PDB file of C-alpha atoms in Angstrom:
ATOM      1  CA  MET A   1      39.255 -45.604-143.056  1.00 53.00           C
ATOM      2  CA  ASN A   2      40.035 -41.906-142.586  1.00 60.00           C
ATOM      3  CA  GLU A   3      38.930 -41.106-146.160  1.00 65.00           C
ATOM      4  CA  ARG A   4      35.658 -42.913-145.550  1.00 67.00           C
ATOM      5  CA  LYS A   5      35.044 -40.881-142.367  1.00 66.00           C
ATOM      6  CA  GLU A   6      35.779 -37.621-144.248  1.00 70.00           C
ATOM      7  CA  SER A   7      33.457 -38.721-147.050  1.00 81.00           C
ATOM      8  CA  THR A   8      30.646 -39.515-144.599  1.00 85.00           C
ATOM      9  CA  THR A   9      31.178 -36.189-142.815  1.00 86.00           C
ATOM     10  CA  SER A  10      31.168 -34.363-146.147  1.00 87.00           C
ATOM     11  CA  ILE A  11      27.892 -36.018-147.168  1.00 89.00           C
ATOM     12  CA  ILE A  12      26.253 -35.201-143.828  1.00 90.00           C
ATOM     13  CA  LEU A  13      27.400 -31.572-144.059  1.00 91.00           C
ATOM     14  CA  GLU A  14      25.999 -31.339-147.588  1.00 92.00           C
ATOM     15  CA  TYR A  15      22.612 -32.660-146.406  1.00 92.00           C
ATOM     16  CA  VAL A  16      22.578 -30.206-143.501  1.00 93.00           C
ATOM     17  CA  ARG A  17      23.467 -27.338-145.883  1.00 94.00           C
ATOM     18  CA  VAL A  18      20.629 -28.305-148.256  1.00 95.00           C
ATOM     19  CA  ILE A  19      18.131 -28.571-145.389  1.00 95.00           C
ATOM     20  CA  VAL A  20      19.151 -25.206-143.902  1.00 95.00           C
ATOM     21  CA  LEU A  21      19.006 -23.473-147.304  1.00 95.00           C
ATOM     22  CA  THR A  22      15.588 -25.036-147.982  1.00 95.00           C
ATOM     23  CA  VAL A  23      14.234 -23.830-144.637  1.00 94.00           C
ATOM     24  CA  ILE A  24      15.598 -20.306-145.243  1.00 94.00           C
ATOM     25  CA  ALA A  25      14.214 -20.194-148.805  1.00 92.00           C
ATOM     26  CA  THR A  26      10.806 -21.423-147.593  1.00 90.00           C
ATOM     27  CA  PHE A  27      10.728 -18.816-144.820  1.00 90.00           C
ATOM     28  CA  ILE A  28      11.554 -16.027-147.293  1.00 88.00           C
ATOM     29  CA  PHE A  29       9.002 -17.351-149.819  1.00 87.00           C
ATOM     30  CA  LEU A  30       6.258 -17.403-147.170  1.00 85.00           C
ATOM     31  CA  GLN A  31       6.909 -13.737-146.329  1.00 87.00           C
ATOM     32  CA  PHE A  32       5.647 -12.865-149.819  1.00 91.00           C
ATOM     33  CA  VAL A  33       3.267 -15.701-150.645  1.00 92.00           C
ATOM     34  CA  GLN A  34       0.494 -17.366-148.668  1.00 90.00           C
ATOM     35  CA  ILE A  35      -0.820 -20.824-149.439  1.00 91.00           C
ATOM     36  CA  SER A  36      -4.554 -21.221-148.914  1.00 91.00           C
ATOM     37  CA  ARG A  37      -7.270 -23.796-149.498  1.00 91.00           C
ATOM     38  CA  VAL A  38     -10.632 -22.792-150.965  1.00 92.00           C
ATOM     39  CA  ASN A  39     -13.472 -23.486-148.553  1.00 90.00           C
ATOM     40  CA  GLY A  40     -16.975 -23.465-149.968  1.00 90.00           C
ATOM     41  CA  SER A  41     -18.716 -23.170-153.312  1.00 93.00           C
ATOM     42  CA  SER A  42     -19.022 -19.373-153.667  1.00 95.00           C
ATOM     43  CA  MET A  43     -16.388 -19.133-156.438  1.00 95.00           C
ATOM     44  CA  GLU A  44     -17.586 -22.033-158.612  1.00 94.00           C
ATOM     45  CA  ASN A  45     -16.930 -22.540-161.545  1.00 91.00           C
ATOM     46  CA  THR A  46     -13.633 -20.656-161.215  1.00 94.00           C
ATOM     47  CA  TYR A  47     -12.447 -22.277-157.969  1.00 94.00           C
ATOM     48  CA  PHE A  48     -13.847 -25.327-156.221  1.00 93.00           C
ATOM     49  CA  GLN A  49     -13.881 -26.677-152.663  1.00 93.00           C
ATOM     50  CA  ASN A  50     -10.351 -27.682-151.557  1.00 93.00           C
ATOM     51  CA  ASN A  51      -8.531 -26.056-154.484  1.00 95.00           C
ATOM     52  CA  ILE A  52      -5.150 -24.848-153.267  1.00 95.00           C
ATOM     53  CA  VAL A  53      -4.195 -21.316-154.300  1.00 95.00           C
ATOM     54  CA  LEU A  54      -1.126 -19.119-153.928  1.00 94.00           C
ATOM     55  CA  ILE A  55      -1.687 -15.545-152.793  1.00 95.00           C
ATOM     56  CA  ASP A  56       0.578 -12.573-153.462  1.00 95.00           C
ATOM     57  CA  LYS A  57       0.367 -10.845-150.105  1.00 90.00           C
ATOM     58  CA  VAL A  58       3.084  -8.193-150.567  1.00 90.00           C
ATOM     59  CA  PHE A  59       3.420  -6.871-154.110  1.00 89.00           C
ATOM     60  CA  TYR A  60      -0.340  -6.660-154.745  1.00 89.00           C
ATOM     61  CA  LYS A  61      -0.734  -4.426-151.695  1.00 84.00           C
ATOM     62  CA  HIS A  62       1.584  -1.869-153.341  1.00 88.00           C
ATOM     63  CA  SER A  63      -0.635  -1.609-156.417  1.00 90.00           C
ATOM     64  CA  GLN A  64      -4.212  -0.599-157.067  1.00 89.00           C
ATOM     65  CA  PRO A  65      -6.954  -3.240-157.063  1.00 93.00           C
ATOM     66  CA  LYS A  66      -8.576  -3.853-160.428  1.00 95.00           C
ATOM     67  CA  ARG A  67     -11.950  -5.179-161.426  1.00 95.00           C
ATOM     68  CA  ASN A  68     -11.908  -8.978-161.847  1.00 96.00           C
ATOM     69  CA  ASP A  69      -8.944  -9.523-159.515  1.00 97.00           C
ATOM     70  CA  ILE A  70      -9.499 -12.643-157.416  1.00 97.00           C
ATOM     71  CA  ILE A  71      -8.583 -11.739-153.855  1.00 97.00           C
ATOM     72  CA  ILE A  72      -8.567 -13.131-150.353  1.00 95.00           C
ATOM     73  CA  VAL A  73     -10.401 -10.984-147.809  1.00 94.00           C
ATOM     74  CA  ASP A  74     -10.127 -11.231-144.028  1.00 91.00           C
ATOM     75  CA  TYR A  75     -13.763 -11.079-142.972  1.00 85.00           C
ATOM     76  CA  ASP A  76     -14.534 -10.724-139.264  1.00 79.00           C
ATOM     77  CA  ASP A  77     -17.779 -12.596-138.642  1.00 74.00           C
ATOM     78  CA  GLY A  78     -17.859 -11.631-134.963  1.00 71.00           C
ATOM     79  CA  LEU A  79     -16.540 -15.001-133.803  1.00 70.00           C
ATOM     80  CA  ASP A  80     -13.401 -15.644-135.819  1.00 72.00           C
ATOM     81  CA  ASP A  81     -11.524 -13.961-138.590  1.00 70.00           C
ATOM     82  CA  THR A  82     -12.488 -15.850-141.716  1.00 83.00           C
ATOM     83  CA  LEU A  83     -10.653 -15.724-145.033  1.00 89.00           C
ATOM     84  CA  ILE A  84     -12.946 -15.616-148.053  1.00 93.00           C
ATOM     85  CA  ILE A  85     -12.050 -15.766-151.742  1.00 95.00           C
ATOM     86  CA  LYS A  86     -13.971 -13.364-154.012  1.00 97.00           C
ATOM     87  CA  ARG A  87     -13.807 -11.441-157.289  1.00 98.00           C
ATOM     88  CA  VAL A  88     -13.383  -7.662-157.239  1.00 98.00           C
ATOM     89  CA  VAL A  89     -16.469  -6.263-158.961  1.00 98.00           C
ATOM     90  CA  ALA A  90     -15.969  -2.556-158.214  1.00 98.00           C
ATOM     91  CA  VAL A  91     -13.176  -0.401-156.807  1.00 97.00           C
ATOM     92  CA  GLY A  92     -13.006   2.941-155.049  1.00 96.00           C
ATOM     93  CA  GLY A  93     -14.560   5.730-157.097  1.00 97.00           C
ATOM     94  CA  ASN A  94     -16.967   3.397-158.926  1.00 98.00           C
ATOM     95  CA  HIS A  95     -20.741   3.544-158.702  1.00 98.00           C
ATOM     96  CA  LEU A  96     -22.271   0.068-158.661  1.00 98.00           C
ATOM     97  CA  ASP A  97     -25.870  -0.779-159.478  1.00 97.00           C
ATOM     98  CA  ILE A  98     -27.498  -4.173-159.450  1.00 97.00           C
ATOM     99  CA  LYS A  99     -30.774  -3.916-161.370  1.00 97.00           C
ATOM    100  CA  ASN A 100     -32.912  -6.832-162.484  1.00 96.00           C
ATOM    101  CA  ASN A 101     -30.101  -9.228-161.510  1.00 95.00           C
ATOM    102  CA  GLU A 102     -27.550  -7.481-163.740  1.00 96.00           C
ATOM    103  CA  VAL A 103     -24.435  -5.595-162.573  1.00 97.00           C
ATOM    104  CA  TYR A 104     -23.686  -2.071-163.788  1.00 98.00           C
ATOM    105  CA  ILE A 105     -20.488  -0.141-163.085  1.00 98.00           C
ATOM    106  CA  ASN A 106     -20.730   3.611-163.627  1.00 97.00           C
ATOM    107  CA  GLY A 107     -23.924   3.092-165.614  1.00 96.00           C
ATOM    108  CA  LYS A 108     -22.530   0.418-167.963  1.00 97.00           C
ATOM    109  CA  LYS A 109     -23.682  -3.183-167.807  1.00 97.00           C
ATOM    110  CA  ILE A 110     -20.686  -5.455-167.323  1.00 96.00           C
ATOM    111  CA  LYS A 111     -20.228  -8.757-169.093  1.00 94.00           C
ATOM    112  CA  GLU A 112     -19.802 -11.578-166.608  1.00 93.00           C
ATOM    113  CA  ASN A 113     -19.145 -14.784-168.503  1.00 92.00           C
ATOM    114  CA  TYR A 114     -17.479 -16.318-165.416  1.00 93.00           C
ATOM    115  CA  ILE A 115     -20.554 -16.539-163.165  1.00 93.00           C
ATOM    116  CA  LYS A 116     -21.954 -20.002-162.527  1.00 91.00           C
ATOM    117  CA  GLU A 117     -25.606 -19.202-163.167  1.00 92.00           C
ATOM    118  CA  ASN A 118     -27.887 -16.234-163.564  1.00 91.00           C
ATOM    119  CA  MET A 119     -27.892 -14.161-160.412  1.00 92.00           C
ATOM    120  CA  ASN A 120     -31.056 -13.859-158.362  1.00 93.00           C
ATOM    121  CA  THR A 121     -30.564 -10.971-155.933  1.00 94.00           C
ATOM    122  CA  GLU A 122     -32.034  -7.740-154.637  1.00 94.00           C
ATOM    123  CA  ASP A 123     -31.437  -4.470-156.445  1.00 96.00           C
ATOM    124  CA  LEU A 124     -28.644  -2.344-155.030  1.00 96.00           C
ATOM    125  CA  SER A 125     -27.104   1.051-155.711  1.00 97.00           C
ATOM    126  CA  ILE A 126     -23.873   2.075-153.977  1.00 97.00           C
ATOM    127  CA  ASP A 127     -20.901   4.394-154.375  1.00 98.00           C
ATOM    128  CA  ILE A 128     -17.618   2.676-153.526  1.00 98.00           C
ATOM    129  CA  PRO A 129     -15.353   5.004-151.503  1.00 98.00           C
ATOM    130  CA  LYS A 130     -11.667   5.407-152.325  1.00 96.00           C
ATOM    131  CA  GLY A 131      -9.574   2.646-150.788  1.00 95.00           C
ATOM    132  CA  LYS A 132     -12.471   0.160-150.735  1.00 97.00           C
ATOM    133  CA  VAL A 133     -13.408  -2.828-152.908  1.00 98.00           C
ATOM    134  CA  PHE A 134     -16.792  -4.408-153.588  1.00 98.00           C
ATOM    135  CA  VAL A 135     -16.462  -8.175-154.034  1.00 98.00           C
ATOM    136  CA  MET A 136     -18.781 -10.974-155.066  1.00 97.00           C
ATOM    137  CA  GLY A 137     -18.434 -14.711-155.576  1.00 96.00           C
ATOM    138  CA  ASP A 138     -18.778 -16.193-159.056  1.00 97.00           C
ATOM    139  CA  ASN A 139     -21.502 -18.502-157.737  1.00 96.00           C
ATOM    140  CA  ARG A 140     -23.663 -15.464-156.966  1.00 95.00           C
ATOM    141  CA  ASN A 141     -26.676 -17.318-155.616  1.00 95.00           C
ATOM    142  CA  HIS A 142     -24.508 -19.106-153.022  1.00 95.00           C
ATOM    143  CA  SER A 143     -22.058 -16.401-151.974  1.00 94.00           C
ATOM    144  CA  LEU A 144     -21.726 -14.339-148.828  1.00 92.00           C
ATOM    145  CA  ASP A 145     -20.119 -11.193-150.203  1.00 95.00           C
ATOM    146  CA  SER A 146     -20.294  -7.392-150.378  1.00 96.00           C
ATOM    147  CA  ARG A 147     -24.007  -7.486-151.166  1.00 96.00           C
ATOM    148  CA  LYS A 148     -24.530  -8.469-147.500  1.00 94.00           C
ATOM    149  CA  LEU A 149     -21.180  -7.598-145.877  1.00 93.00           C
ATOM    150  CA  GLY A 150     -20.550  -4.234-147.518  1.00 94.00           C
ATOM    151  CA  TYR A 151     -17.358  -3.138-149.204  1.00 96.00           C
ATOM    152  CA  PHE A 152     -13.943  -4.017-147.769  1.00 96.00           C
ATOM    153  CA  ASP A 153     -10.979  -1.805-146.980  1.00 96.00           C
ATOM    154  CA  PHE A 154      -8.133  -2.592-149.395  1.00 95.00           C
ATOM    155  CA  ASP A 155      -5.366  -1.855-146.893  1.00 93.00           C
ATOM    156  CA  ASN A 156      -6.862  -3.515-143.808  1.00 93.00           C
ATOM    157  CA  ASP A 157      -9.115  -6.332-145.050  1.00 94.00           C
ATOM    158  CA  VAL A 158      -7.524  -7.601-148.267  1.00 95.00           C
ATOM    159  CA  ILE A 159      -4.842 -10.243-147.661  1.00 94.00           C
ATOM    160  CA  GLY A 160      -3.706 -10.412-151.287  1.00 95.00           C
ATOM    161  CA  LYS A 161      -4.399 -11.484-154.828  1.00 96.00           C
ATOM    162  CA  VAL A 162      -4.659 -15.084-155.980  1.00 96.00           C
ATOM    163  CA  PHE A 163      -2.046 -15.586-158.661  1.00 95.00           C
ATOM    164  CA  PHE A 164      -1.909 -19.351-159.051  1.00 94.00           C
ATOM    165  CA  LYS A 165      -4.131 -22.402-158.569  1.00 94.00           C
ATOM    166  CA  ILE A 166      -2.257 -25.628-157.850  1.00 89.00           C
ATOM    167  CA  PRO A 167      -3.647 -28.286-160.181  1.00 79.00           C
ATOM    168  CA  LEU A 168      -5.092 -31.311-158.407  1.00 72.00           C
TER     169      LEU A 168
END
């Protein structure tokens, strides 16, 4: 009977140890990674409504943003802080032109084989200051992005870079 009690105690302690280690590992993981759900159609055909993505919210912030990074931006709409998922189109130091529905960076037309459909937008010419990013959704005709909101501050507005989409 005593061996059985020790065995039961040992099993319970092992379960408690596994649960505690899992909680600690999850807490540490969530300090570096954020889990987010895509809301809206602005990134179709790359990401769709309700896709779940993992965001590097620590290491990316210690690097420089690059064109084509998919990032999460904290956009303050005046009511709530809203997280939006967008593609980096231009970074600090770039000159961006949108002419005749085509995007040019520093005078060169960029190839955008990821956009959902041909863009129909107003012409724009803007210099992106250092430390800022200009972002747009891949579904350009249905995206609230830097064309209306302006560029975003990399340090203050960017939450992190999407590094993984969880398959559904």
